[in-house]
Each structure stands twice: as C-alpha cells, then as structure tokens.
Amino acid sequence: MKPSDAASPRNRFLALATVALTGSLALTGCDSLDELPDPTRSEAAPAPGGSALQAAEGLTVKGRAPKTGYARDEFGSAWIDTDRNGCGTRDDILAEQLDDVSRDADGCKVVSGVLDPDPYTGTRISFERGRSKVDIDHLVALSDAWQKGAQKWSDAKRRAFANDPLNLVAADSSTNRRKGDGDTATWLPPNKDYRCAYVAGQVSVKKKYGLWVTQAEQDAMKEVLTACPRQKLLAGGNPTEAPTR
C-alpha cells in the first residue's frame, strides 16, 4: 500500500470502524461477527392464557389414520335428542342460530327463519323447510374426527360429538358442501371475518374431545390465530357422553 493510500480518508474510516467493531465484540462478549446480537430477531410472544392460539399449540400432533370403517351411522342416528328437551338437535340449532323463527304446531320443527349473516359467506339467507339453503355443519367433520381419534371412542361419545352444539353451526349449504370433510389445512370459510372464530371453534372441539391434529393442520390453525391472538377458546356444549336416544 502506498503511504498516500494509508492516509486517505476512506482508509482512515475503515481503520476506525475496525477498532470500534473490535471494541463492540469485547463489550458484548462475542468472539466473532457470527455471534453479534441481531436487533431484528425477537422471540415470539407467548400465546395469551385461555386463548385459542394457546390451545392450538397444545393439541397432540399425529398422522391421519385411515378412513377405513367410517360411516355416518357410526355416530348414531342423525340429529337425535341428546339433551332430552323433546326436539332433535337440528331443530335446536336452527332455532338458536336463525332469526325470525317459525315453528310447526309440534313446537319443535323449524319451518322458516333467516340466517343473517351466514357465517361462511357473510350473506343473508332465508330458510324454508323443504327448500332449505341452510345446512347444520359440523365444524370438525365426522370423518375427520374418525381419522383423528374417534375410531376408538364409545358409541355414546360419538353420538355426543355429532350432536354437540359446540361443534355445530348453521351455514350456507353450497359452501358447506364444498368444505366436505376438510380440516383447517385444506379449507377455510370464504368470509375472512369469520375465520378466527371458525378456527377457534375447531380447536375448542378438538381439545374438548381429545382429538389430535396433523402437523399441517396445527400450522394452519396457528397461522390464522396468530392474527387474532386474544381469540378466546370456546366452552360449553353438551357432555361428552350421550344417551342412547
């Protein structure tokens, strides 16, 4: 290096920077540049206690079991009166979640009402018995449950699961049928404003009944719930064992 190069402003700056960096390493106890603290890196904040995100992180993760042996009637006859109020589960949910409800003379059968808004699409849907555009959806599909623990359950527990209000939502029929038996990793409601509540509902049901999730499913749950970390875990519903009829 020429004497003139050593005295140049650029080289004096580089020399000062080297001295400053060496001092910084000594002060921080780092031995190399690789050990310097990264100011852009921070630990993820823990999920709030009682939140759906915290519960999602605690679900058991396993692979999906085969669907072998699954049939709808493994979960009992559809819409039985598990709470023994004299009405079937479907009519109970319609009466609870629809507005402007009219019932048949029997006091149970819902003949008309309005779903406003439909949680899956955000639209207003009129319900008329016999020409219904409203389904009662299982947040956690029965076949999904079958592949993630329900194969080993008692008949009474499967009946309870299929009729538990915690796992049931009135929704647009065509959207529900596009969902099929998808889990969070494969399907979310088109209505983005409902996704946090939807996923929180699935987490709540899986936690209550001890169902597991796949890794992809847990990752998808956490991705949705990270946007709403204070979304509460839901509680309530029916006991996890149901009467025969």
Short mmCIF file of C-alpha atoms in Angstrom, two decimals:
data_model
loop_
_atom_site.label_atom_id
_atom_site.label_comp_id
_atom_site.label_asym_id
_atom_site.label_seq_id
_atom_site.Cartn_x
_atom_site.Cartn_y
_atom_site.Cartn_z
CA MET A 1 0.00 0.00 0.00
CA LYS A 2 1.29 3.44 -0.87
CA PRO A 3 1.77 5.96 2.01
CA SER A 4 -0.78 8.17 0.33
CA ASP A 5 -3.30 5.29 0.33
CA ALA A 6 -2.89 4.69 4.09
CA ALA A 7 -3.58 8.33 4.82
CA SER A 8 -6.63 8.59 2.56
CA PRO A 9 -9.97 9.49 4.25
CA ARG A 10 -11.50 6.16 3.16
CA ASN A 11 -8.76 4.06 4.75
CA ARG A 12 -8.78 6.15 7.95
CA PHE A 13 -12.56 5.47 8.17
CA LEU A 14 -12.05 1.72 7.69
CA ALA A 15 -9.37 1.67 10.39
CA LEU A 16 -11.61 3.48 12.85
CA ALA A 17 -14.53 1.18 12.04
CA THR A 18 -12.37 -1.88 12.69
CA VAL A 19 -11.29 -0.54 16.08
CA ALA A 20 -14.91 0.27 17.03
CA LEU A 21 -16.15 -3.16 15.96
CA THR A 22 -13.39 -4.89 17.91
CA GLY A 23 -14.39 -2.94 21.00
CA SER A 24 -18.03 -3.82 20.47
CA LEU A 25 -17.18 -7.53 20.30
CA ALA A 26 -15.26 -7.26 23.55
CA LEU A 27 -18.07 -5.44 25.33
CA THR A 28 -20.73 -7.94 24.24
CA GLY A 29 -18.62 -10.99 24.96
CA CYS A 30 -18.83 -12.12 21.32
CA ASP A 31 -15.84 -13.76 19.73
CA SER A 32 -16.88 -13.33 16.11
CA LEU A 33 -19.24 -11.46 13.83
CA ASP A 34 -21.45 -14.55 13.75
CA GLU A 35 -22.14 -14.11 17.46
CA LEU A 36 -23.24 -10.48 17.28
CA PRO A 37 -26.81 -9.97 18.52
CA ASP A 38 -29.29 -9.48 15.70
CA PRO A 39 -31.50 -6.46 16.53
CA THR A 40 -34.12 -7.62 14.00
CA ARG A 41 -34.60 -11.01 15.70
CA SER A 42 -37.00 -11.35 18.62
CA GLU A 43 -38.60 -14.26 20.38
CA ALA A 44 -42.28 -14.80 19.55
CA ALA A 45 -44.51 -13.62 22.36
CA PRO A 46 -46.24 -16.47 24.18
CA ALA A 47 -49.91 -17.00 23.34
CA PRO A 48 -52.23 -15.43 25.93
CA GLY A 49 -53.58 -17.82 28.56
CA GLY A 50 -57.01 -19.17 27.74
CA SER A 51 -56.68 -18.24 24.08
CA ALA A 52 -57.48 -20.50 21.14
CA LEU A 53 -53.91 -19.98 19.93
CA GLN A 54 -52.50 -21.36 23.18
CA ALA A 55 -54.86 -24.35 22.95
CA ALA A 56 -53.91 -24.98 19.33
CA GLU A 57 -50.25 -25.10 20.31
CA GLY A 58 -51.08 -27.73 22.92
CA LEU A 59 -53.03 -30.15 20.71
CA THR A 60 -51.49 -33.56 20.11
CA VAL A 61 -49.90 -33.85 16.66
CA LYS A 62 -50.04 -37.18 14.82
CA GLY A 63 -50.54 -38.51 11.33
CA ARG A 64 -54.01 -39.03 9.90
CA ALA A 65 -55.32 -42.57 10.48
CA PRO A 66 -57.02 -44.50 7.64
CA LYS A 67 -60.68 -43.74 6.96
CA THR A 68 -61.39 -47.47 6.94
CA GLY A 69 -64.66 -48.36 8.63
CA TYR A 70 -66.08 -44.84 8.64
CA ALA A 71 -69.83 -44.42 8.11
CA ARG A 72 -72.20 -41.68 9.22
CA ASP A 73 -74.17 -44.11 11.37
CA GLU A 74 -71.04 -44.80 13.44
CA PHE A 75 -72.01 -41.52 15.12
CA GLY A 76 -75.60 -42.59 15.74
CA SER A 77 -78.83 -41.66 14.03
CA ALA A 78 -78.78 -38.14 12.65
CA TRP A 79 -79.96 -35.35 14.94
CA ILE A 80 -81.17 -37.31 17.93
CA ASP A 81 -82.48 -35.57 21.04
CA THR A 82 -79.36 -35.84 23.18
CA ASP A 83 -80.37 -33.07 25.59
CA ARG A 84 -83.83 -34.62 26.08
CA ASN A 85 -85.74 -31.40 25.52
CA GLY A 86 -88.17 -33.14 23.17
CA CYS A 87 -86.64 -31.72 19.96
CA GLY A 88 -83.95 -33.08 17.64
CA THR A 89 -80.55 -31.42 17.52
CA ARG A 90 -81.02 -29.94 14.03
CA ASP A 91 -84.14 -28.03 15.06
CA ASP A 92 -82.45 -26.91 18.28
CA ILE A 93 -79.57 -25.38 16.31
CA LEU A 94 -81.86 -23.77 13.72
CA ALA A 95 -83.98 -22.23 16.46
CA GLU A 96 -80.90 -20.91 18.26
CA GLN A 97 -78.95 -19.54 15.29
CA LEU A 98 -81.68 -18.24 12.94
CA ASP A 99 -83.73 -15.06 13.33
CA ASP A 100 -87.49 -14.68 12.80
CA VAL A 101 -88.04 -18.37 13.51
CA SER A 102 -91.42 -20.00 12.92
CA ARG A 103 -92.14 -23.47 14.27
CA ASP A 104 -94.57 -26.18 13.36
CA ALA A 105 -97.53 -26.97 15.61
CA ASP A 106 -95.41 -29.62 17.36
CA GLY A 107 -93.36 -26.82 18.91
CA CYS A 108 -90.09 -28.31 17.65
CA LYS A 109 -89.84 -28.35 13.88
CA VAL A 110 -88.47 -25.08 12.49
CA VAL A 111 -90.35 -24.26 9.29
CA SER A 112 -88.83 -20.89 8.41
CA GLY A 113 -86.29 -18.31 9.51
CA VAL A 114 -83.43 -16.11 8.40
CA LEU A 115 -79.69 -16.69 8.70
CA ASP A 116 -78.27 -13.18 8.81
CA PRO A 117 -75.41 -13.19 8.35
CA ASP A 118 -74.39 -16.63 7.19
CA PRO A 119 -71.02 -17.07 8.93
CA TYR A 120 -69.34 -18.79 5.98
CA THR A 121 -70.24 -16.22 3.30
CA GLY A 122 -71.35 -13.14 5.23
CA THR A 123 -74.62 -13.04 3.26
CA ARG A 124 -78.28 -13.15 4.28
CA ILE A 125 -80.03 -16.49 3.62
CA SER A 126 -83.72 -17.26 4.03
CA PHE A 127 -84.58 -20.67 5.43
CA GLU A 128 -87.71 -22.51 4.36
CA ARG A 129 -88.16 -26.13 5.32
CA GLY A 130 -88.18 -28.43 2.29
CA ARG A 131 -86.36 -25.85 0.16
CA SER A 132 -83.55 -25.10 2.55
CA LYS A 133 -80.31 -23.43 1.57
CA VAL A 134 -79.07 -23.83 5.14
CA ASP A 135 -77.13 -26.82 6.46
CA ILE A 136 -76.08 -27.63 10.00
CA ASP A 137 -72.35 -28.10 9.64
CA HIS A 138 -70.03 -29.99 11.96
CA LEU A 139 -67.11 -27.62 12.49
CA VAL A 140 -64.95 -30.70 12.90
CA ALA A 141 -66.30 -33.10 10.29
CA LEU A 142 -67.31 -36.55 11.47
CA SER A 143 -64.96 -38.32 9.07
CA ASP A 144 -62.10 -36.03 10.08
CA ALA A 145 -62.78 -36.91 13.71
CA TRP A 146 -62.89 -40.61 12.78
CA GLN A 147 -59.37 -40.37 11.35
CA LYS A 148 -58.02 -38.47 14.36
CA GLY A 149 -59.17 -40.47 17.33
CA ALA A 150 -62.91 -41.14 17.15
CA GLN A 151 -62.44 -44.70 15.84
CA LYS A 152 -61.52 -45.69 19.40
CA TRP A 153 -64.43 -43.95 21.12
CA SER A 154 -67.51 -45.48 22.65
CA ASP A 155 -70.79 -45.20 20.75
CA ALA A 156 -72.07 -42.79 23.40
CA LYS A 157 -69.14 -40.43 22.91
CA ARG A 158 -69.54 -40.44 19.12
CA ARG A 159 -73.27 -39.65 19.49
CA ALA A 160 -72.41 -36.77 21.82
CA PHE A 161 -69.83 -35.42 19.38
CA ALA A 162 -72.24 -35.50 16.43
CA ASN A 163 -74.88 -33.57 18.38
CA ASP A 164 -72.80 -31.21 20.49
CA PRO A 165 -73.81 -27.54 19.89
CA LEU A 166 -70.16 -26.59 20.38
CA ASN A 167 -69.45 -28.42 17.11
CA LEU A 168 -72.48 -27.21 15.12
CA VAL A 169 -73.13 -24.11 13.04
CA ALA A 170 -75.92 -23.15 10.65
CA ALA A 171 -74.32 -22.23 7.33
CA ASP A 172 -74.88 -21.84 3.61
CA SER A 173 -75.47 -25.32 2.21
CA SER A 174 -73.47 -24.99 -1.02
CA THR A 175 -70.43 -23.57 0.80
CA ASN A 176 -70.66 -26.26 3.45
CA ARG A 177 -70.71 -28.98 0.82
CA ARG A 178 -67.62 -27.55 -0.82
CA LYS A 179 -65.90 -27.84 2.55
CA GLY A 180 -66.63 -31.57 2.70
CA ASP A 181 -64.59 -33.14 5.48
CA GLY A 182 -61.73 -30.65 5.18
CA ASP A 183 -59.74 -29.52 8.19
CA THR A 184 -58.12 -26.11 8.73
CA ALA A 185 -55.20 -27.03 6.47
CA THR A 186 -57.48 -27.70 3.48
CA TRP A 187 -60.49 -25.38 3.90
CA LEU A 188 -61.39 -22.05 5.46
CA PRO A 189 -64.63 -20.04 5.13
CA PRO A 190 -64.69 -17.53 2.26
CA ASN A 191 -65.82 -14.93 4.82
CA LYS A 192 -62.44 -13.85 6.19
CA ASP A 193 -64.03 -12.01 9.11
CA TYR A 194 -65.25 -15.35 10.48
CA ARG A 195 -62.00 -17.31 10.15
CA CYS A 196 -60.69 -16.60 13.65
CA ALA A 197 -63.96 -17.70 15.25
CA TYR A 198 -64.18 -20.71 12.92
CA VAL A 199 -60.71 -21.98 13.74
CA ALA A 200 -61.18 -21.24 17.44
CA GLY A 201 -64.31 -23.41 17.27
CA GLN A 202 -62.39 -26.30 15.71
CA VAL A 203 -59.64 -26.02 18.31
CA SER A 204 -62.23 -25.93 21.10
CA VAL A 205 -63.93 -29.08 19.84
CA LYS A 206 -60.68 -30.99 19.34
CA LYS A 207 -59.45 -30.04 22.79
CA LYS A 208 -62.75 -30.96 24.46
CA TYR A 209 -62.89 -34.41 22.83
CA GLY A 210 -59.17 -35.18 22.82
CA LEU A 211 -58.81 -35.36 19.04
CA TRP A 212 -55.41 -34.95 17.52
CA VAL A 213 -54.32 -32.78 14.57
CA THR A 214 -51.84 -33.27 11.74
CA GLN A 215 -48.78 -31.04 11.63
CA ALA A 216 -50.14 -29.22 8.58
CA GLU A 217 -53.43 -28.67 10.39
CA GLN A 218 -51.79 -27.29 13.53
CA ASP A 219 -49.60 -24.99 11.43
CA ALA A 220 -52.69 -23.67 9.61
CA MET A 221 -54.54 -23.13 12.90
CA LYS A 222 -51.64 -21.18 14.35
CA GLU A 223 -51.29 -19.09 11.19
CA VAL A 224 -54.94 -17.99 11.37
CA LEU A 225 -54.98 -17.46 15.14
CA THR A 226 -51.72 -15.51 15.21
CA ALA A 227 -53.67 -12.70 13.54
CA CYS A 228 -56.12 -12.72 16.48
CA PRO A 229 -54.04 -13.95 19.44
CA ARG A 230 -56.67 -12.97 22.01
CA GLN A 231 -59.43 -15.01 20.36
CA LYS A 232 -60.87 -16.98 23.25
CA LEU A 233 -61.16 -20.73 23.42
CA LEU A 234 -64.86 -21.61 23.38
CA ALA A 235 -66.51 -23.57 26.16
CA GLY A 236 -69.83 -25.21 26.82
CA GLY A 237 -71.93 -27.57 24.76
CA ASN A 238 -73.19 -30.95 25.88
CA PRO A 239 -71.50 -33.65 27.97
CA THR A 240 -69.14 -35.90 26.02
CA GLU A 241 -71.33 -38.95 26.65
CA ALA A 242 -74.83 -39.08 25.14
CA PRO A 243 -77.92 -41.16 25.97
CA THR A 244 -78.97 -43.91 23.59
CA ARG A 245 -81.97 -41.97 22.29
#
